């Protein structure tokens, strides 16, 4: 339904268009990190452009690495992206610079966060 070729072209243009920061005050509290995290969340939620999702995930990793702090907007966008990616089926793999063997697994190390009880202690 709809005009798929024009829709695909518009989606690819939207993903490829970088944030323009010449006008520093846009009133949206945005940042490249926030925008890329939201792009990733929307693409995964709608199962669109998997090759772009992989690139966005790599870009997000580089953008977030070494950040001393994140804005509320950035934190929320990263949470949304992580939430959509947490439910993906299949295994994952990663390489670290400190270990020769690649890491692999089926799910994240802590898929279910512990809830706090009224007493305040986690896991009660």
PDB file of C-alpha atoms in Angstrom, residues 18-98:
ATOM      1  CA  UNK A  18      23.056  15.039   8.947  1.00  0.00           C
ATOM      2  CA  UNK A  19      21.975  17.389  11.676  1.00  0.00           C
ATOM      3  CA  UNK A  20      22.655  21.024  10.779  1.00  0.00           C
ATOM      4  CA  UNK A  21      24.123  22.786  13.803  1.00  0.00           C
ATOM      5  CA  UNK A  22      24.765  26.192  12.213  1.00  0.00           C
ATOM      6  CA  UNK A  23      21.640  27.413  13.988  1.00  0.00           C
ATOM      7  CA  UNK A  24      22.719  26.259  17.433  1.00  0.00           C
ATOM      8  CA  UNK A  25      19.396  26.984  19.082  1.00  0.00           C
ATOM      9  CA  UNK A  26      16.693  24.907  17.469  1.00  0.00           C
ATOM     10  CA  UNK A  27      14.576  24.521  20.582  1.00  0.00           C
ATOM     11  CA  UNK A  28      14.637  20.726  20.387  1.00  0.00           C
ATOM     12  CA  UNK A  29      17.599  19.960  22.709  1.00  0.00           C
ATOM     13  CA  UNK A  30      18.863  17.603  20.030  1.00  0.00           C
ATOM     14  CA  UNK A  31      22.297  16.266  19.256  1.00  0.00           C
ATOM     15  CA  UNK A  32      23.747  13.916  16.661  1.00  0.00           C
ATOM     16  CA  UNK A  33      23.816  11.147  19.296  1.00  0.00           C
ATOM     17  CA  UNK A  34      20.146  11.638  20.154  1.00  0.00           C
ATOM     18  CA  UNK A  35      19.090  11.823  16.517  1.00  0.00           C
ATOM     19  CA  UNK A  36      21.027   8.688  15.547  1.00  0.00           C
ATOM     20  CA  UNK A  37      19.646   6.728  18.506  1.00  0.00           C
ATOM     21  CA  UNK A  38      16.082   7.685  17.563  1.00  0.00           C
ATOM     22  CA  UNK A  39      16.718   6.798  13.917  1.00  0.00           C
ATOM     23  CA  UNK A  40      17.955   3.375  15.014  1.00  0.00           C
ATOM     24  CA  UNK A  41      14.961   2.826  17.302  1.00  0.00           C
ATOM     25  CA  UNK A  42      12.482   3.740  14.565  1.00  0.00           C
ATOM     26  CA  UNK A  43      14.194   1.661  11.894  1.00  0.00           C
ATOM     27  CA  UNK A  44      14.331  -1.433  14.103  1.00  0.00           C
ATOM     28  CA  UNK A  45      10.783  -0.988  15.388  1.00  0.00           C
ATOM     29  CA  UNK A  46       9.519  -0.904  11.797  1.00  0.00           C
ATOM     30  CA  UNK A  47      11.998  -3.513  10.477  1.00  0.00           C
ATOM     31  CA  UNK A  48      13.429  -1.136   7.856  1.00  0.00           C
ATOM     32  CA  UNK A  49      16.908  -0.811   6.313  1.00  0.00           C
ATOM     33  CA  UNK A  50      18.857  -3.404   8.361  1.00  0.00           C
ATOM     34  CA  UNK A  51      22.145  -2.375   6.705  1.00  0.00           C
ATOM     35  CA  UNK A  52      21.601   1.211   7.887  1.00  0.00           C
ATOM     36  CA  UNK A  53      20.777  -0.054  11.381  1.00  0.00           C
ATOM     37  CA  UNK A  54      24.183  -1.744  11.607  1.00  0.00           C
ATOM     38  CA  UNK A  55      25.933   1.461  10.550  1.00  0.00           C
ATOM     39  CA  UNK A  56      23.914   3.547  13.027  1.00  0.00           C
ATOM     40  CA  UNK A  57      24.778   1.142  15.842  1.00  0.00           C
ATOM     41  CA  UNK A  58      28.475   1.503  15.035  1.00  0.00           C
ATOM     42  CA  UNK A  59      28.153   5.293  14.818  1.00  0.00           C
ATOM     43  CA  UNK A  60      26.311   5.410  18.156  1.00  0.00           C
ATOM     44  CA  UNK A  61      29.034   3.367  19.793  1.00  0.00           C
ATOM     45  CA  UNK A  62      31.655   5.849  18.610  1.00  0.00           C
ATOM     46  CA  UNK A  63      29.561   8.884  19.601  1.00  0.00           C
ATOM     47  CA  UNK A  64      28.770   7.591  23.096  1.00  0.00           C
ATOM     48  CA  UNK A  65      32.282   6.320  23.859  1.00  0.00           C
ATOM     49  CA  UNK A  66      34.042   8.600  26.281  1.00  0.00           C
ATOM     50  CA  UNK A  67      31.085  10.902  26.946  1.00  0.00           C
ATOM     51  CA  UNK A  68      31.360  12.280  30.447  1.00  0.00           C
ATOM     52  CA  UNK A  69      27.633  12.930  30.613  1.00  0.00           C
ATOM     53  CA  UNK A  70      24.525  12.609  28.477  1.00  0.00           C
ATOM     54  CA  UNK A  71      21.565  14.942  28.291  1.00  0.00           C
ATOM     55  CA  UNK A  72      18.122  13.697  29.262  1.00  0.00           C
ATOM     56  CA  UNK A  73      17.206  13.636  25.571  1.00  0.00           C
ATOM     57  CA  UNK A  74      20.269  11.527  24.721  1.00  0.00           C
ATOM     58  CA  UNK A  75      19.717   9.142  27.626  1.00  0.00           C
ATOM     59  CA  UNK A  76      16.084   8.590  26.660  1.00  0.00           C
ATOM     60  CA  UNK A  77      16.934   8.066  22.970  1.00  0.00           C
ATOM     61  CA  UNK A  78      19.652   5.531  23.832  1.00  0.00           C
ATOM     62  CA  UNK A  79      17.208   3.722  26.123  1.00  0.00           C
ATOM     63  CA  UNK A  80      14.635   3.510  23.314  1.00  0.00           C
ATOM     64  CA  UNK A  81      17.245   2.207  20.868  1.00  0.00           C
ATOM     65  CA  UNK A  82      18.490  -0.337  23.395  1.00  0.00           C
ATOM     66  CA  UNK A  83      14.976  -1.485  24.204  1.00  0.00           C
ATOM     67  CA  UNK A  84      14.202  -2.223  20.558  1.00  0.00           C
ATOM     68  CA  UNK A  85      17.503  -4.074  20.129  1.00  0.00           C
ATOM     69  CA  UNK A  86      17.215  -6.089  23.367  1.00  0.00           C
ATOM     70  CA  UNK A  87      14.416  -8.245  21.981  1.00  0.00           C
ATOM     71  CA  UNK A  88      16.176  -9.245  18.765  1.00  0.00           C
ATOM     72  CA  UNK A  89      16.421 -13.016  18.295  1.00  0.00           C
ATOM     73  CA  UNK A  90      19.693 -14.757  17.665  1.00  0.00           C
ATOM     74  CA  UNK A  91      23.160 -14.553  19.056  1.00  0.00           C
ATOM     75  CA  UNK A  92      25.608 -11.686  19.142  1.00  0.00           C
ATOM     76  CA  UNK A  93      29.363 -11.394  18.862  1.00  0.00           C
ATOM     77  CA  UNK A  94      31.874  -8.758  19.882  1.00  0.00           C
ATOM     78  CA  UNK A  95      35.631  -8.301  19.810  1.00  0.00           C
ATOM     79  CA  UNK A  96      37.535  -6.462  22.489  1.00  0.00           C
ATOM     80  CA  UNK A  97      41.037  -5.101  22.349  1.00  0.00           C
ATOM     81  CA  UNK A  98      41.960  -6.896  25.588  1.00  0.00           C
TER      82      UNK A  98
END
